[in-house]
PDB file of C-alpha atoms in Angstrom:
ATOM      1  CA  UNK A   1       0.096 -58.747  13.100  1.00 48.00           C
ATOM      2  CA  UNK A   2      -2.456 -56.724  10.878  1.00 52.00           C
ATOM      3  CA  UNK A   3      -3.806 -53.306  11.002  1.00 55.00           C
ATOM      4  CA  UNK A   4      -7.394 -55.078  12.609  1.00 58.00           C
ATOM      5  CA  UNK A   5      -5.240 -56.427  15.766  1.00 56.00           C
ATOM      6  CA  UNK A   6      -4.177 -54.940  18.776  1.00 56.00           C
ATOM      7  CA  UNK A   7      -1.092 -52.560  18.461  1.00 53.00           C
ATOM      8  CA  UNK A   8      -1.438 -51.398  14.873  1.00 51.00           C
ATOM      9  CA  UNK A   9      -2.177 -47.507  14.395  1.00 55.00           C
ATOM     10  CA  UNK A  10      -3.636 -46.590  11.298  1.00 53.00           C
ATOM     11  CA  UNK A  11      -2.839 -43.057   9.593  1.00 54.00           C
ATOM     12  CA  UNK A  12      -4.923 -41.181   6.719  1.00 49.00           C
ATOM     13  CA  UNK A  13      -3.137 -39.960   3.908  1.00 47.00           C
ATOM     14  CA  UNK A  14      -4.896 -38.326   1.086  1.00 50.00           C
ATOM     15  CA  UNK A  15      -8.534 -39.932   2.345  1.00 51.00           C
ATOM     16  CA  UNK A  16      -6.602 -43.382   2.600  1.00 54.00           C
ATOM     17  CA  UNK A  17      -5.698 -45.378   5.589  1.00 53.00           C
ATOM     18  CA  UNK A  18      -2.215 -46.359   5.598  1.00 53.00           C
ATOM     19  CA  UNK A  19      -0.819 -48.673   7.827  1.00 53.00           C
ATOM     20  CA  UNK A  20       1.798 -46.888  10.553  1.00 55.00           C
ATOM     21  CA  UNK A  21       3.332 -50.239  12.022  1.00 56.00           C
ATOM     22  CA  UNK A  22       2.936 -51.316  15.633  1.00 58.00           C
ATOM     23  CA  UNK A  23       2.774 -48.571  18.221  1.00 56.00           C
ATOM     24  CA  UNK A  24       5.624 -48.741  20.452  1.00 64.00           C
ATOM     25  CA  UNK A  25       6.103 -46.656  23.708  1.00 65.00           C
ATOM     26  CA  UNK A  26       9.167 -45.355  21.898  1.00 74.00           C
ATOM     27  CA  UNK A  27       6.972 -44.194  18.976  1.00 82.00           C
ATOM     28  CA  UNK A  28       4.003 -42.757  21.026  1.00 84.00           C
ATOM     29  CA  UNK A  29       6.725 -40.623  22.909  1.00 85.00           C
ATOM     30  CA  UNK A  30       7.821 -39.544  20.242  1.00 88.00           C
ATOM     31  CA  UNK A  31       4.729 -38.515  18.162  1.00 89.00           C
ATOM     32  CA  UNK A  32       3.574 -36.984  21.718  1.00 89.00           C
ATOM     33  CA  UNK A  33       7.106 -35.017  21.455  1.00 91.00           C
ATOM     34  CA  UNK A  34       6.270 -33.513  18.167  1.00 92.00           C
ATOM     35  CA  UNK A  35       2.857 -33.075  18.914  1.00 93.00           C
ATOM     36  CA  UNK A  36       3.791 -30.560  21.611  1.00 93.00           C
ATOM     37  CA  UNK A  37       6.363 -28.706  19.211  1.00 94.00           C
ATOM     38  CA  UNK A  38       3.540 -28.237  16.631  1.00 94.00           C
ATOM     39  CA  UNK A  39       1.049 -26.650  19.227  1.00 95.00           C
ATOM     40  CA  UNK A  40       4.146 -24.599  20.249  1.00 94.00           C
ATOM     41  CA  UNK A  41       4.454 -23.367  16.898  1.00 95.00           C
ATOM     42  CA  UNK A  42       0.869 -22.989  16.437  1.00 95.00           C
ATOM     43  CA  UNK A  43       1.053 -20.646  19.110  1.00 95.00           C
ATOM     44  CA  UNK A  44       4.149 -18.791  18.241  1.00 95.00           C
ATOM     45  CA  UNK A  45       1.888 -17.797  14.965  1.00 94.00           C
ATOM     46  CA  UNK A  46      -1.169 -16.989  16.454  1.00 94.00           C
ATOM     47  CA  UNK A  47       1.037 -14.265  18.419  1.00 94.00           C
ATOM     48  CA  UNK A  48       3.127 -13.276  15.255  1.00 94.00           C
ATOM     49  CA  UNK A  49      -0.411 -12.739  13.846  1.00 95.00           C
ATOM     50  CA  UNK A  50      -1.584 -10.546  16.688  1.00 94.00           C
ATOM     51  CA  UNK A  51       1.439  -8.298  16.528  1.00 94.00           C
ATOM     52  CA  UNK A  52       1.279  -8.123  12.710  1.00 93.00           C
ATOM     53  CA  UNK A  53      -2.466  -6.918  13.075  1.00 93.00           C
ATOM     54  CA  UNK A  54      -1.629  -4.617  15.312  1.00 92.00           C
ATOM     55  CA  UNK A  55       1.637  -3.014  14.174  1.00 91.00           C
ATOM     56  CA  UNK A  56      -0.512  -3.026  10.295  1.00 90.00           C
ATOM     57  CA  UNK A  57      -3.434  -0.800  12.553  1.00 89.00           C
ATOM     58  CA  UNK A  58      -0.304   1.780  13.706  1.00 87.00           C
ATOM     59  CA  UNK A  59       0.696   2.464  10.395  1.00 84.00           C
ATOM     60  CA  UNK A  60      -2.475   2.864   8.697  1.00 81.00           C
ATOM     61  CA  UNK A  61      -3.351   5.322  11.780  1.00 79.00           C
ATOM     62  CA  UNK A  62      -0.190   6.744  11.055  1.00 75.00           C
ATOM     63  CA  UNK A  63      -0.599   7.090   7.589  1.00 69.00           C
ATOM     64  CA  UNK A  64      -4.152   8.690   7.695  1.00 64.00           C
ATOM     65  CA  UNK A  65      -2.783  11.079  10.679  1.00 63.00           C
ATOM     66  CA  UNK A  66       0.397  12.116   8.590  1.00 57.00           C
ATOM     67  CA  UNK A  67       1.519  15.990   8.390  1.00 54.00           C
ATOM     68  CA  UNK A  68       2.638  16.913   4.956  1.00 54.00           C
ATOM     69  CA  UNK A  69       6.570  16.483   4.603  1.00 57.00           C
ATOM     70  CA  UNK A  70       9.047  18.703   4.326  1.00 61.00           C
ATOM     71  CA  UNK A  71      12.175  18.217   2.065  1.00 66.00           C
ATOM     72  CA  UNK A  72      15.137  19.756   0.836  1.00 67.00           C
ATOM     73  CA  UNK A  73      15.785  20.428  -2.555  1.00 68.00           C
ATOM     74  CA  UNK A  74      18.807  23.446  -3.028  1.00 73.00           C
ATOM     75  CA  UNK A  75      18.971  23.868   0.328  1.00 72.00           C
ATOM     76  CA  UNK A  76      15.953  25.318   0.637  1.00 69.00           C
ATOM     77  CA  UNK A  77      12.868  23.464   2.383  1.00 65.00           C
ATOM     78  CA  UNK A  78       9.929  22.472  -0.084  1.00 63.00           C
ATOM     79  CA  UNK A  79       6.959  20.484   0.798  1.00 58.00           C
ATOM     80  CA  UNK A  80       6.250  16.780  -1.167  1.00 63.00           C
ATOM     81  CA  UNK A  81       3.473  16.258  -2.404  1.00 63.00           C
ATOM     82  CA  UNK A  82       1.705  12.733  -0.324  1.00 59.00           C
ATOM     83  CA  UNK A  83      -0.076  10.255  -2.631  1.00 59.00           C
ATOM     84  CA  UNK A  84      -3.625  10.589  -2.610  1.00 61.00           C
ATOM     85  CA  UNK A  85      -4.721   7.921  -0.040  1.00 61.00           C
ATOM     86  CA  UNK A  86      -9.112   7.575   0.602  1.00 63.00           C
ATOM     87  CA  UNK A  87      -9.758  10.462   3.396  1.00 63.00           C
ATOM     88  CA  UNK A  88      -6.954  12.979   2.915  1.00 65.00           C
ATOM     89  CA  UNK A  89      -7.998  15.987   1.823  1.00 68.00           C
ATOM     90  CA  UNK A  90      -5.974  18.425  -0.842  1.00 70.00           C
ATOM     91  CA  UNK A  91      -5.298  20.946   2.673  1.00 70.00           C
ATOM     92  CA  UNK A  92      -2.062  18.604   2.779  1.00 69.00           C
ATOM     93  CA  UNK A  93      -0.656  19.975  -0.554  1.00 74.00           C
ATOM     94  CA  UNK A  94       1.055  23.252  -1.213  1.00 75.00           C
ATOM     95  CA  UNK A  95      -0.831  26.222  -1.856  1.00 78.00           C
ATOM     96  CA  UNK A  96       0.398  25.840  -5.491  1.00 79.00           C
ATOM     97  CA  UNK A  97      -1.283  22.529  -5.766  1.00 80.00           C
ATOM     98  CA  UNK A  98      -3.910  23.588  -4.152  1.00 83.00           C
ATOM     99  CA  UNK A  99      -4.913  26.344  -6.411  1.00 84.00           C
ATOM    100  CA  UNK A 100      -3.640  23.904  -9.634  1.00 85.00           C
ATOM    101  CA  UNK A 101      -6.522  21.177  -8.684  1.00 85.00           C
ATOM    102  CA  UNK A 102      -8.856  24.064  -8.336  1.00 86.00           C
ATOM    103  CA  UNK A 103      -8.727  25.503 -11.230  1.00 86.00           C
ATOM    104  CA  UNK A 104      -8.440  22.094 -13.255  1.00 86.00           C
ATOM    105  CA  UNK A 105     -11.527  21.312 -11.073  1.00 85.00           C
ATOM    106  CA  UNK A 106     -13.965  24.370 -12.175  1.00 86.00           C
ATOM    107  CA  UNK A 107     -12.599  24.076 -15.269  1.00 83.00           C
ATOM    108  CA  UNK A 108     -15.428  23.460 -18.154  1.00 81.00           C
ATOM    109  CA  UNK A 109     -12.875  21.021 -19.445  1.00 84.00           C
ATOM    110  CA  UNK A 110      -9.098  19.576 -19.658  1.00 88.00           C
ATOM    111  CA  UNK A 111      -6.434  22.573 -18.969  1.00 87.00           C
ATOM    112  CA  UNK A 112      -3.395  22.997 -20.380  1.00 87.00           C
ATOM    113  CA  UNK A 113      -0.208  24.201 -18.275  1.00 84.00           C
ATOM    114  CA  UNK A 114      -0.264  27.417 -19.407  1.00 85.00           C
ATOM    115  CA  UNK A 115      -4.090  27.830 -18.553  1.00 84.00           C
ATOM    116  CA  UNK A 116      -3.145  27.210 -15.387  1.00 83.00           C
ATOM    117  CA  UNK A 117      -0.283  29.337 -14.941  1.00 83.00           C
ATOM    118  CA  UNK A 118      -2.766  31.759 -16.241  1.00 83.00           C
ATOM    119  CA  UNK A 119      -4.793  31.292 -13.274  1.00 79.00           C
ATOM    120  CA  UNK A 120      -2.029  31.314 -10.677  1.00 80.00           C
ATOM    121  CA  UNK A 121      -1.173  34.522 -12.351  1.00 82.00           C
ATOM    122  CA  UNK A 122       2.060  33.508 -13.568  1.00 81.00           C
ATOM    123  CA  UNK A 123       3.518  35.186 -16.425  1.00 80.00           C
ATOM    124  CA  UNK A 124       3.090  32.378 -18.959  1.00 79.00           C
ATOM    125  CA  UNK A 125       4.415  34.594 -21.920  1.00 81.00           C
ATOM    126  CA  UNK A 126       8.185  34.180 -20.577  1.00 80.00           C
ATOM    127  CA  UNK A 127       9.346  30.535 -20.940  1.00 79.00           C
ATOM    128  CA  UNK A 128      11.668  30.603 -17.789  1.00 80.00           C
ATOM    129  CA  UNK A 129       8.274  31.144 -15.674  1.00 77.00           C
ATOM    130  CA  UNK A 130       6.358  28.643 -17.737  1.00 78.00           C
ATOM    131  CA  UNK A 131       8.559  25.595 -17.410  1.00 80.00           C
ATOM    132  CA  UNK A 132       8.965  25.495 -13.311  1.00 79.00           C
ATOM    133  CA  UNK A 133       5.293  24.731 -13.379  1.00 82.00           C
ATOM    134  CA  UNK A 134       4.882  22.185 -15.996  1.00 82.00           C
ATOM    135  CA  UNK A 135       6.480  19.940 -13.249  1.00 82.00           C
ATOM    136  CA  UNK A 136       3.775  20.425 -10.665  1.00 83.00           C
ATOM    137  CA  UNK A 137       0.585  19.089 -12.336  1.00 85.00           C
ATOM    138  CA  UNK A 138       2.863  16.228 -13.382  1.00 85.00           C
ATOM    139  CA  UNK A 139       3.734  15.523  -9.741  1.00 83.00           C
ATOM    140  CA  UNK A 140      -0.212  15.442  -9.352  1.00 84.00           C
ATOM    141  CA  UNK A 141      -0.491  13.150 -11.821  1.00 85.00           C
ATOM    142  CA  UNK A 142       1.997  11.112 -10.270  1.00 81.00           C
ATOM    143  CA  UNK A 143       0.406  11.070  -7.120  1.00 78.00           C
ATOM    144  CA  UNK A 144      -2.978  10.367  -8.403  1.00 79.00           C
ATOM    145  CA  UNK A 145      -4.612  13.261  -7.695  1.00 82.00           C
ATOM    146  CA  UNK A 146      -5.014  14.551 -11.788  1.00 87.00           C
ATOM    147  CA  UNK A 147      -5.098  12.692 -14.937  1.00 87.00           C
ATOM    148  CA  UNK A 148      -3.241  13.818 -17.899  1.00 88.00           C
ATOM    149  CA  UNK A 149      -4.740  13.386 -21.351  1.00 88.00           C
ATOM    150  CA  UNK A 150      -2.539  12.151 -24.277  1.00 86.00           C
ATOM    151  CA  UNK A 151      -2.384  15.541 -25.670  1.00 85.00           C
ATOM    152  CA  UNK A 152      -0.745  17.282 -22.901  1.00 82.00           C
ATOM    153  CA  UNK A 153      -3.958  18.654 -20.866  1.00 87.00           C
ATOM    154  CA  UNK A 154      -5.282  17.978 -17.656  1.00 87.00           C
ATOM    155  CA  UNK A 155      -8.348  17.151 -15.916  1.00 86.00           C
ATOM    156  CA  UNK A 156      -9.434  15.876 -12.614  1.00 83.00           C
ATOM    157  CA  UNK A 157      -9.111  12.420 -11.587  1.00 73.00           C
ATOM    158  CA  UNK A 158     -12.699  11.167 -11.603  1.00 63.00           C
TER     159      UNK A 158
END
């Protein structure tokens, strides 16, 4: 019995026919049987796809909708800075931050710390008042909102 009489099924592999044997009711039950467990599965994906669309929506709703956070640092409550995300405006940063990307941003050029803290009317001649804020255009950095210059200055991000 050859695959060009009665019986014979023929299967393509890689573009070729190859020769499957003689189709028995035994065999065409069972290739029906997995047949229906692969369109099961098929449609087990297409759900898990849905929901995956839809729960990736939420978040990026979420994530565009988000309040600025609060967290706790001494035990007192301080606000993070959020990453800079396409659409979110600098009103989620603190007031500090605010006025740091401000006056980076009329700036003719890069500022250094002390610059700023000139700006925020700080006392930059006393070290203790100097060194809280070094941290905070850092943390900009960090979050994408500044760029830092190899020399220590700052300037806006684009």
């Amino acid at each position: 019995m050859g695959p060009d009489q009665p019986g014979w099924e023929a299967r393509c592999v890689f573009g070729r026919p190859e020769r499957a044997g003689p189709a028995t009711p035994g065999r065409s039950g069972l290739l029906a049987k997995e047949l229906a467990e692969v369109r099961a599965e098929r449609d087990e994906l297409a759900v898990a796809e849905r929901v995956l669309e839809r729960v990736s929506e939420q978040l990026a709703n979420e994530r565009a909708s988000a309040a600025p956070a609060l967290g706790q640092v001494g035990g007192r409550a301080v606000m993070l800075i959020p990453h800079r995300v396409p659409d979110m405006g600098e009103t989620l940063l603190p007031p500090d931050c605010q006025r740091i990307l401000a006056t980076v941003g009329q700036a003719a050029g890069p500022v250094m710390t002390r610059q700023a803290g000139e700006a925020l009317g700080i006392d930059v001649g006393m070290r203790s008042k100097l060194e809280p804020l070094r941290g905070k255009p850092v943390r900009l950095v960090d979050r994408g909102r500044l760029r830092e210059l190899p020399e220590g200055r700052f300037t806006t991000r684009f």
